[in-house]
Short mmCIF file of C-alpha atoms in Angstrom, two decimals:
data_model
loop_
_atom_site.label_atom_id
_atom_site.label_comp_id
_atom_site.label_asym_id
_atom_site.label_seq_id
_atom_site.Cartn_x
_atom_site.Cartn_y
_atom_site.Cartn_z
CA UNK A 1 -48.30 16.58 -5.51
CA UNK A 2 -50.96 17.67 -3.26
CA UNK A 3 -50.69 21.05 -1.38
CA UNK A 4 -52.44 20.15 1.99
CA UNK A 5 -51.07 23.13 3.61
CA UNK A 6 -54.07 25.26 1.86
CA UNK A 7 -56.85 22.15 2.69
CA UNK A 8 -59.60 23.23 5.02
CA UNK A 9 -61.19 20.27 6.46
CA UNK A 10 -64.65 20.51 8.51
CA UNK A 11 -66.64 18.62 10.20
CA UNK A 12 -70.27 18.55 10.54
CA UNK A 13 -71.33 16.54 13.83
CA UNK A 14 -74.67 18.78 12.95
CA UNK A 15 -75.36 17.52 9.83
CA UNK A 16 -74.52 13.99 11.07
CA UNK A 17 -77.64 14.26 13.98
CA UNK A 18 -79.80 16.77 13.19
CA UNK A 19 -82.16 13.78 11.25
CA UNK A 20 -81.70 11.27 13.41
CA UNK A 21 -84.85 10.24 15.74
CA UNK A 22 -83.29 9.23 18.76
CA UNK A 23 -82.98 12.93 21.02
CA UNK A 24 -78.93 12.76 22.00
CA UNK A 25 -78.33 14.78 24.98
CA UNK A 26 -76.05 17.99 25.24
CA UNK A 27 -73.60 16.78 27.44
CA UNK A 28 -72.83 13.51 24.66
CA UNK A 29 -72.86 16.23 21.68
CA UNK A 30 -70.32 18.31 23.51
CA UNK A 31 -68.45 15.29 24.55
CA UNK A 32 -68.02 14.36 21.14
CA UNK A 33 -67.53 17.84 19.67
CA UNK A 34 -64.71 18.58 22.44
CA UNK A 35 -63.03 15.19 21.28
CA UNK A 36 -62.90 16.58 17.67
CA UNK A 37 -61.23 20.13 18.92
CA UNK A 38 -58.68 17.94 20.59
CA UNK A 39 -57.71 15.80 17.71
CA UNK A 40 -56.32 18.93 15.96
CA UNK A 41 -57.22 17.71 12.27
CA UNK A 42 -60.12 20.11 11.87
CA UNK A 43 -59.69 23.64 10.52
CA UNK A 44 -63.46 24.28 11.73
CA UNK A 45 -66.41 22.15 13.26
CA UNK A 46 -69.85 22.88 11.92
CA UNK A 47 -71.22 22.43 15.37
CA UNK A 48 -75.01 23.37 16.11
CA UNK A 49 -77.75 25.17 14.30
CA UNK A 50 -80.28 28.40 15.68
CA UNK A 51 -83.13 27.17 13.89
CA UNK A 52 -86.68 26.16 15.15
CA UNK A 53 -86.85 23.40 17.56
CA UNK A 54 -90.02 22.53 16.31
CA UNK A 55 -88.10 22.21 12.72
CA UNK A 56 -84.73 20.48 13.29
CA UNK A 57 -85.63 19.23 17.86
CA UNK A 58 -81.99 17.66 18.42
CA UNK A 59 -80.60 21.45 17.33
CA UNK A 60 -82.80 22.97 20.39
CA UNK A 61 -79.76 22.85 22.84
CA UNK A 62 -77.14 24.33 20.92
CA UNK A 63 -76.91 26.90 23.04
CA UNK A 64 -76.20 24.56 25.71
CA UNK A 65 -73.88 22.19 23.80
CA UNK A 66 -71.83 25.29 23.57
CA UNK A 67 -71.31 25.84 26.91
CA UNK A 68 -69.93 22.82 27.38
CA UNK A 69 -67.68 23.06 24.29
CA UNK A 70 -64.05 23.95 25.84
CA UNK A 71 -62.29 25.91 22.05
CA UNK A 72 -59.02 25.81 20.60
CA UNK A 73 -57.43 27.11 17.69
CA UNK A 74 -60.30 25.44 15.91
CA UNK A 75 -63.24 27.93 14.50
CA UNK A 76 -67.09 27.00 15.28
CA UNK A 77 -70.16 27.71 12.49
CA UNK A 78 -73.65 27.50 12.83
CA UNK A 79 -75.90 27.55 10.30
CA UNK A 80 -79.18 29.98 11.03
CA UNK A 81 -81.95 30.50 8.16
CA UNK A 82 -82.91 34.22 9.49
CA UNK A 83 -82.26 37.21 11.17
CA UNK A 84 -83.67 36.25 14.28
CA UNK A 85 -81.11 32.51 14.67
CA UNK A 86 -78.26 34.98 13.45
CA UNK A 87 -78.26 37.53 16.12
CA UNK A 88 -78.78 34.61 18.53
CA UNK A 89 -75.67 33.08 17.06
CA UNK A 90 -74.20 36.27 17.45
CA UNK A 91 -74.40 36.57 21.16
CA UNK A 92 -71.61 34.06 21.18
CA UNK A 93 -67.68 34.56 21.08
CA UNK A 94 -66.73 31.36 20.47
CA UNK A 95 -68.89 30.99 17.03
CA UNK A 96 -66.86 32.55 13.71
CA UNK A 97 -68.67 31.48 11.26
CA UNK A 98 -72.71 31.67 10.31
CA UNK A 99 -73.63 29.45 7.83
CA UNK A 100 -76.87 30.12 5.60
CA UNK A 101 -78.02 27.49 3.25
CA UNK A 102 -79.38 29.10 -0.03
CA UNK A 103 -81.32 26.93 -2.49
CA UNK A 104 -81.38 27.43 -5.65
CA UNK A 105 -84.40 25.30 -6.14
CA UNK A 106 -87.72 27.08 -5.13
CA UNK A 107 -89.21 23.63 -3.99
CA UNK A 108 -86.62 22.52 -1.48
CA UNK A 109 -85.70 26.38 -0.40
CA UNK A 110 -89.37 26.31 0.59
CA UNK A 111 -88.91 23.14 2.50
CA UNK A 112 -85.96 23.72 3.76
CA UNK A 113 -86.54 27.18 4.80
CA UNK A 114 -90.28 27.97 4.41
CA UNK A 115 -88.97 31.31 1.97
CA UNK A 116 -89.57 31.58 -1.84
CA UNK A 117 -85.59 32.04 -3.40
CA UNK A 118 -86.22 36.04 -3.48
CA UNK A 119 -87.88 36.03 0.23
CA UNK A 120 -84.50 33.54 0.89
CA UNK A 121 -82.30 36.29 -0.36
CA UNK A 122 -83.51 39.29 1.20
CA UNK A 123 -83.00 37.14 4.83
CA UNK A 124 -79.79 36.81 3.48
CA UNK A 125 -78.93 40.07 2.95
CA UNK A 126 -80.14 41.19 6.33
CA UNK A 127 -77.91 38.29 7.79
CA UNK A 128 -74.79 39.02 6.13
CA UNK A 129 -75.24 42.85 7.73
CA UNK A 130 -75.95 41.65 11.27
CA UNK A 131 -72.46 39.06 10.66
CA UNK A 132 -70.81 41.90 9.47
CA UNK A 133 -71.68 44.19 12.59
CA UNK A 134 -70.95 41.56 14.93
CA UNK A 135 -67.71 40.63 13.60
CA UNK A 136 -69.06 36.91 12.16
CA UNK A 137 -68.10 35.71 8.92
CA UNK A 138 -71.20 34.47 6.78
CA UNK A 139 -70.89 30.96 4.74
CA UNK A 140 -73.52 30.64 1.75
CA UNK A 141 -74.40 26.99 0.87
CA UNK A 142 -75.56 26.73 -2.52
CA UNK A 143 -77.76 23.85 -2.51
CA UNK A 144 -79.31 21.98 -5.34
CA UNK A 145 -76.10 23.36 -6.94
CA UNK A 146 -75.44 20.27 -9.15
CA UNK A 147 -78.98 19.44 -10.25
CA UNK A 148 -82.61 19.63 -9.83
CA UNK A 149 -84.50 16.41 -8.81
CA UNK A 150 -88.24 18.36 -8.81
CA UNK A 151 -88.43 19.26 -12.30
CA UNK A 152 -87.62 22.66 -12.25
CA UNK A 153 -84.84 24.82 -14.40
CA UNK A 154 -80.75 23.84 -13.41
CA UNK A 155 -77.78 24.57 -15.49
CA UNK A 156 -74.50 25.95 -14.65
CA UNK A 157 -75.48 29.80 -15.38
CA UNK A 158 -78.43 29.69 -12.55
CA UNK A 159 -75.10 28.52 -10.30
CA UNK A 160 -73.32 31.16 -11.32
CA UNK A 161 -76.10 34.31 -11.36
CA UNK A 162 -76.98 33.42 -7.41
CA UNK A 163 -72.99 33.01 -6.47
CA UNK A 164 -72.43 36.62 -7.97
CA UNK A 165 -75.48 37.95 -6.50
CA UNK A 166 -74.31 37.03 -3.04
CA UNK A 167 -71.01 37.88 -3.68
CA UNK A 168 -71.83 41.44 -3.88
CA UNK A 169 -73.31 41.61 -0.85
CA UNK A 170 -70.20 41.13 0.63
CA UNK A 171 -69.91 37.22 0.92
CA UNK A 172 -66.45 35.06 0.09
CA UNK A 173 -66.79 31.94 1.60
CA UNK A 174 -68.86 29.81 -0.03
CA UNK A 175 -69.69 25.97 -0.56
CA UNK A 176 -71.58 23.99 -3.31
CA UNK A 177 -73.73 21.54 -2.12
CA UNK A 178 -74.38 17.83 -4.08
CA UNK A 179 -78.07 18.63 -1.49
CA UNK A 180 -79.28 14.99 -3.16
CA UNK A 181 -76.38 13.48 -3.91
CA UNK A 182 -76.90 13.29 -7.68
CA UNK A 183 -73.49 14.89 -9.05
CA UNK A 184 -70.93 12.75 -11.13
CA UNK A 185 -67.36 13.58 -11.53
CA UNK A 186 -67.88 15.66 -14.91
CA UNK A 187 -70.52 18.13 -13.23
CA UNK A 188 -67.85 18.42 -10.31
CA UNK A 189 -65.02 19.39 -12.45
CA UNK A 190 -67.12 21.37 -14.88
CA UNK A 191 -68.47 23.47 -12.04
CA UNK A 192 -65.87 23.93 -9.77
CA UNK A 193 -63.41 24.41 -12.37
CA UNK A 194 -66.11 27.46 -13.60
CA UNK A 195 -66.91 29.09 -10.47
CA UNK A 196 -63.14 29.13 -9.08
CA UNK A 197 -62.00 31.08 -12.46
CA UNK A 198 -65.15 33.04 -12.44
CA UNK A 199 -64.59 34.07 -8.83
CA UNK A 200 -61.07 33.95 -8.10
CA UNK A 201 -61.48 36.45 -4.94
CA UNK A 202 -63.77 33.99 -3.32
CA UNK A 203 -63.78 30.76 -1.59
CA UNK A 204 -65.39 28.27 -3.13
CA UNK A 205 -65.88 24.77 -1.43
CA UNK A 206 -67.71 21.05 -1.45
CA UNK A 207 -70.30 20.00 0.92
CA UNK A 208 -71.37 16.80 -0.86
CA UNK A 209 -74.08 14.15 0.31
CA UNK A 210 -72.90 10.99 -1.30
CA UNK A 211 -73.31 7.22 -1.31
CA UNK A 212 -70.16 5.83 0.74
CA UNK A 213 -68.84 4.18 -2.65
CA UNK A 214 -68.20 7.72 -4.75
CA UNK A 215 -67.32 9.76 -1.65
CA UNK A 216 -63.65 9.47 -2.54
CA UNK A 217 -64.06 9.91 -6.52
CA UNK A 218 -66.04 13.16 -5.75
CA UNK A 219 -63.38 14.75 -3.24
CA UNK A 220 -60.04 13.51 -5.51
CA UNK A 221 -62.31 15.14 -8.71
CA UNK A 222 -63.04 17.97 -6.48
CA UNK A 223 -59.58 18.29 -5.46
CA UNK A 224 -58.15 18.35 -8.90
CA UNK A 225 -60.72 20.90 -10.04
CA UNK A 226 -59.29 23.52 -7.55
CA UNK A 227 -61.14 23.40 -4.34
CA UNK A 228 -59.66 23.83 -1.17
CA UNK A 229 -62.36 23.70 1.18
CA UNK A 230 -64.29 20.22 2.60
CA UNK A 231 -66.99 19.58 4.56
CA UNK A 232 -67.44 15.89 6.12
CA UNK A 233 -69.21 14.28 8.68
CA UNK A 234 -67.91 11.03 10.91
CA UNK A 235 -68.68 7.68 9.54
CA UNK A 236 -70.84 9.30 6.50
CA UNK A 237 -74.00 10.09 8.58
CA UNK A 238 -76.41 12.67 8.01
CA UNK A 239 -77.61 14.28 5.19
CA UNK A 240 -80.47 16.65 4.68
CA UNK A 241 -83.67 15.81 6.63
CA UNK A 242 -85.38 17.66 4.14
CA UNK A 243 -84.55 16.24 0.91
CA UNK A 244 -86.02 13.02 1.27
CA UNK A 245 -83.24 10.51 0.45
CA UNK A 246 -82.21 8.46 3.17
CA UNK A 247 -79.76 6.51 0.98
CA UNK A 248 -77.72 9.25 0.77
CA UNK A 249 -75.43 10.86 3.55
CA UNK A 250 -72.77 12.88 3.70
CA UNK A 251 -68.73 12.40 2.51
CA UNK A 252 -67.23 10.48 5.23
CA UNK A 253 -64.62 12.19 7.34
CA UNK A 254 -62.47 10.28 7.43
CA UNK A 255 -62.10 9.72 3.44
CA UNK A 256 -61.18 13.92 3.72
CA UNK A 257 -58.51 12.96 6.33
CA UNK A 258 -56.74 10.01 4.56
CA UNK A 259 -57.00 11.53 1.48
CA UNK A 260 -55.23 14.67 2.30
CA UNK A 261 -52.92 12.80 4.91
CA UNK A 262 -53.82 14.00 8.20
CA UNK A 263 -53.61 11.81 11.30
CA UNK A 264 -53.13 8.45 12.37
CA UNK A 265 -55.47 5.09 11.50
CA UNK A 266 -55.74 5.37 15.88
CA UNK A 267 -57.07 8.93 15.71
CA UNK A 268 -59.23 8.29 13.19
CA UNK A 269 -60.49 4.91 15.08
CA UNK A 270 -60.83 7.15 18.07
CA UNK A 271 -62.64 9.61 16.72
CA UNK A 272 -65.34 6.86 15.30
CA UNK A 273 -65.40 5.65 18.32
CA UNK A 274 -66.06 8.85 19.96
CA UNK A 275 -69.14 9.41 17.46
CA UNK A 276 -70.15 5.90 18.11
CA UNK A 277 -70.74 7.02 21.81
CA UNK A 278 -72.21 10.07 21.27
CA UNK A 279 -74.97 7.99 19.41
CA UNK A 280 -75.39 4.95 21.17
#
């Protein structure tokens, strides 16, 4: 019998547009975000991003997209990559959460992020002191937490190292990212199933990029393996612009939703719909 009452489900309208070419204005990104709020089936809403415009362009009005975002009971995250984005982010009451995405693959943290893992780290550290002075809670992505598509060194124990090296700096919320969308139901349940009984003081959840066809296998495995935490985007769009696979998006939304029973077929329809707008 599932336990939904402990399910945190988020969505990521940023993940969703940050790739796409098309600029989509502020007012249509707020319009959509504010329908999500309403719908009440989100615990949080990865919303925006204080990165480089001249990196990710369709995150350069965040700061304007939440203006127009009217908040609820529902908590906000941004993701920032260093000190600079996170005391911008911090300027803001209605943001909670500031998200960091740490590689643990020197080749894509260096795309993603322009830092060597160490250089990644120390930014890290410096974030999660300016979070914790400005009352924001930090979220570490592990990416490239299920394999390595470049060649390099992945196995469990690398996983494992980084997640108790940013633990001690104070971290507990946490999410392991399928970054390529290469993970199979045994490395889910092998890895989650690790890291929660390594870890139990922390929380440990799934941001997976997946082909439409294994969304739902990876969340039920997932599931079953002890998470508790979700991270989805509308209709399966988006993925990382900087890993190169365009096959590959993230877990649809609305597979999190039916799956752990909240709202209606209409809602859901709705908030396609709503999405659908925002990008037309």
């Amino acid at each position: 019998m599932l336990n939904r009452e402990e399910i945190v489900v988020v969505d990521c309208p940023r993940d969703a547009i940050q790739g796409m070419k098309e600029m989509i204005s502020a007012e249509k990104k707020a319009m959509h975000i504010n329908n999500l709020l309403k719908s009440n089936l989100f615990d949080w809403i990865d919303f925006g991003s204080f990165v480089s415009p001249l990196a990710v362009p369709q995150m350069a009005d965040t700061k304007e997209v939440l203006d127009r975002i009217v908040l609820n009971s529902t908590k906000l995250l941004a993701i920032v990559v260093n000190e600079r984005g996170a005391l911008e982010a911090c300027n803001f009451d209605k943001i909670t959460y500031l998200g960091y995405p740490f590689s643990i693959s020197e080749v894509f943290q260096k795309r993603n992020t322009q830092s060597t893992i160490e250089e990644s780290f120390e930014k890290l550290k410096n974030i999660v002191e300016i979070s914790t002075k400005h009352a924001k809670i930090p979220v570490v992505y592990i990416s490239m937490a299920f394999g390595n598509p470049y060649g390099e060194v992945w196995n469990k124990e690398l996983v494992f190292e980084w997640i108790k090296k940013i633990a001690a700096l104070g971290v507990v919320e946490f999410s392991l990212a399928d970054t390529t969308g290469e993970a199979n139901k045994v490395q889910i349940k092998e890895l989650f199933e690790a890291c929660i009984k390594k870890y139990p003081s922390i929380r440990i959840g799934a941001h997976f990029h997946s082909e439409k066809t294994s969304s739902l296998d990876k969340i039920k495995t997932a599931f079953e393996a002890g998470c508790r935490k979700f991270d989805g985007a509308i209709l399966g769009f988006g993925g990382c612009p900087f890993a190169n696979n365009d096959l590959v998006g993230n877990i649809p939304t609305e597979d999190l939703l039916r799956y752990f029973k909240r709202g209606s077929d209409q809602q859901i329809l709705e908030l396609q719909t709503s999405f659908q707008n925002m990008i037309a």
